[in-house]
C-alpha angles and dihedrals in degrees: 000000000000130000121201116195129197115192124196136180113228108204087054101056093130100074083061097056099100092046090049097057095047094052098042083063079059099072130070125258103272088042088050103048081044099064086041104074106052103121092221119051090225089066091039084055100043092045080051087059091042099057096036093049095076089030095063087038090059092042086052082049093052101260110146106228093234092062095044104119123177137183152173142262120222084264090052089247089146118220129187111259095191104110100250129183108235104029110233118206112201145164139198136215139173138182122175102315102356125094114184141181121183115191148179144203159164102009089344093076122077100229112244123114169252100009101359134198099287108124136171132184123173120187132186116247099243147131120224112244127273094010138114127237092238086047102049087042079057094061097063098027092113086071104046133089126240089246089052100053088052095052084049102057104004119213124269094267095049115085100271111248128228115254090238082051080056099049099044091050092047092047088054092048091057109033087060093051086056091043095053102043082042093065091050092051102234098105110175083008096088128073103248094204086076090065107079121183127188106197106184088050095031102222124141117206126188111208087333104319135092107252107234116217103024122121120204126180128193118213130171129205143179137208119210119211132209087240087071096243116119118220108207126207144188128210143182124214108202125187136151112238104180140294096264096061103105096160089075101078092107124071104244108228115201126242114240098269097033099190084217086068125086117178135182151146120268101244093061093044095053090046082051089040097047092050096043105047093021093059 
């Protein structure tokens, strides 16, 4: 399993203007026209990355760009179509300036396609303005889990947590939820309150039960801005890697520098991008 990883600032996306024309030219018709219509650039830019990220995958795997096909499961989890050798399973995901693919392949796919149950989901620390942490845990309290309130705001005679503790601890929560339900391809579809994760002692449960055979991997990131502030964010990789896996009951979380993530600013990726799939 590999996750690539594109990063953006926001406040800085016309620097990007030039590259974003040139790759946009990159991208067939329907994907153009795609990117396109998003109302706000930033959306326009981060749906670019998205659709570039498994197309320079396929290109590195010797996939000539005139024969990459993609489509879309009932649940609209796309998956590649070009008969490939071996299959690759991947999944996107975005959130204010991160743009992310994670991505398997060979024996290290679980084979089930076509779009198999590989998911990602990355989320910025941050707390919606002018709320409160045990608001905004309220919001989504419906779909969370009695443990995971707990974990969330501890009780008094608990030792207090910081809010970035909070947030950190939230953002896991949920990323992992997304990532889970992602893999499966369902999406909204599945309530998320049968999903429990207990993040201090990382151990993900599934109506009550630990899943076998899922895999899930924690990573953290951080983007850093021109302004000079840094935006940090937290992110689960899911994927089913067979029922005889039994050494996967524990959530993996990465080292500081995992070899499986690649991460780097947009501009760079699009010049990358521009000379791989443009040539």
């Amino acid at each position: 399993m590999e996750v690539w990883a594109v990063t953006l600032d926001a406040t800085a996306l016309n620097n990007l203007d030039e590259l974003y024309q040139t790759a946009l030219s990159i991208l067939d018709d329907e994907s153009r026209i795609q990117v396109q219509k998003y109302y706000h650039r930033i959306d326009s830019v981060r749906g670019l990355i998205g659709r570039l990220l498994p197309r320079l995958l396929l290109k590195r795997n010797g996939t000539p760009v005139s024969t990459m096909a993609f489509a879309k499961t009932q649940a609209g989890k796309p998956y590649i179509t070009t008969p490939i050798t071996p299959p690759i399973g991947y999944n996107i995901t975005h959130d204010n300036g991160v743009v992310a693919m994670a991505f398997s392949s060979g024996p290290d796919l679980y084979p089930d396609p076509p779009a198999y149950r590989i998911g990602v989901d990355v989320m910025l620390l941050q707390l919606p303005k002018r709320d409160t942490f045990p608001g905004f845990v309220e919001v989504f309290s419906e779909q969370l889990t009695n443990l995971e309130r707990s974990v969330l705001i501890p009780p008094p005679s608990a030792p207090p947590l910081s809010q970035q503790e909070q947030l950190r601890r939230f953002y896991l929560i949920w990323t992992l939820k997304e990532a889970y339900t992602k893999a499966l391809g369902l999406g909204m579809g599945f309530d998320f309150s049968r999903i429990e994760y207990d993040v201090p002692n990382d151990v993900v449960r599934i109506d009550g039960v630990i899943p076998r055979g899922w895999e899930f991997t924690r990573l953290e990131l951080k983007n850093e801005l021109k302004s000079g502030n840094v935006e940090n964010y937290v992110g689960v990789v899911a994927r089913f890697v067979g029922d005889g896996a039994v050494d996967y009951e524990k959530v993996t979380v990465a080292s500081s520098t995992p070899t499986w993530l690649k991460v780097q600013d947009a501009a760079h990726f699009l010049e990358v991008a521009i000379a791989e799939l443009g040539a």
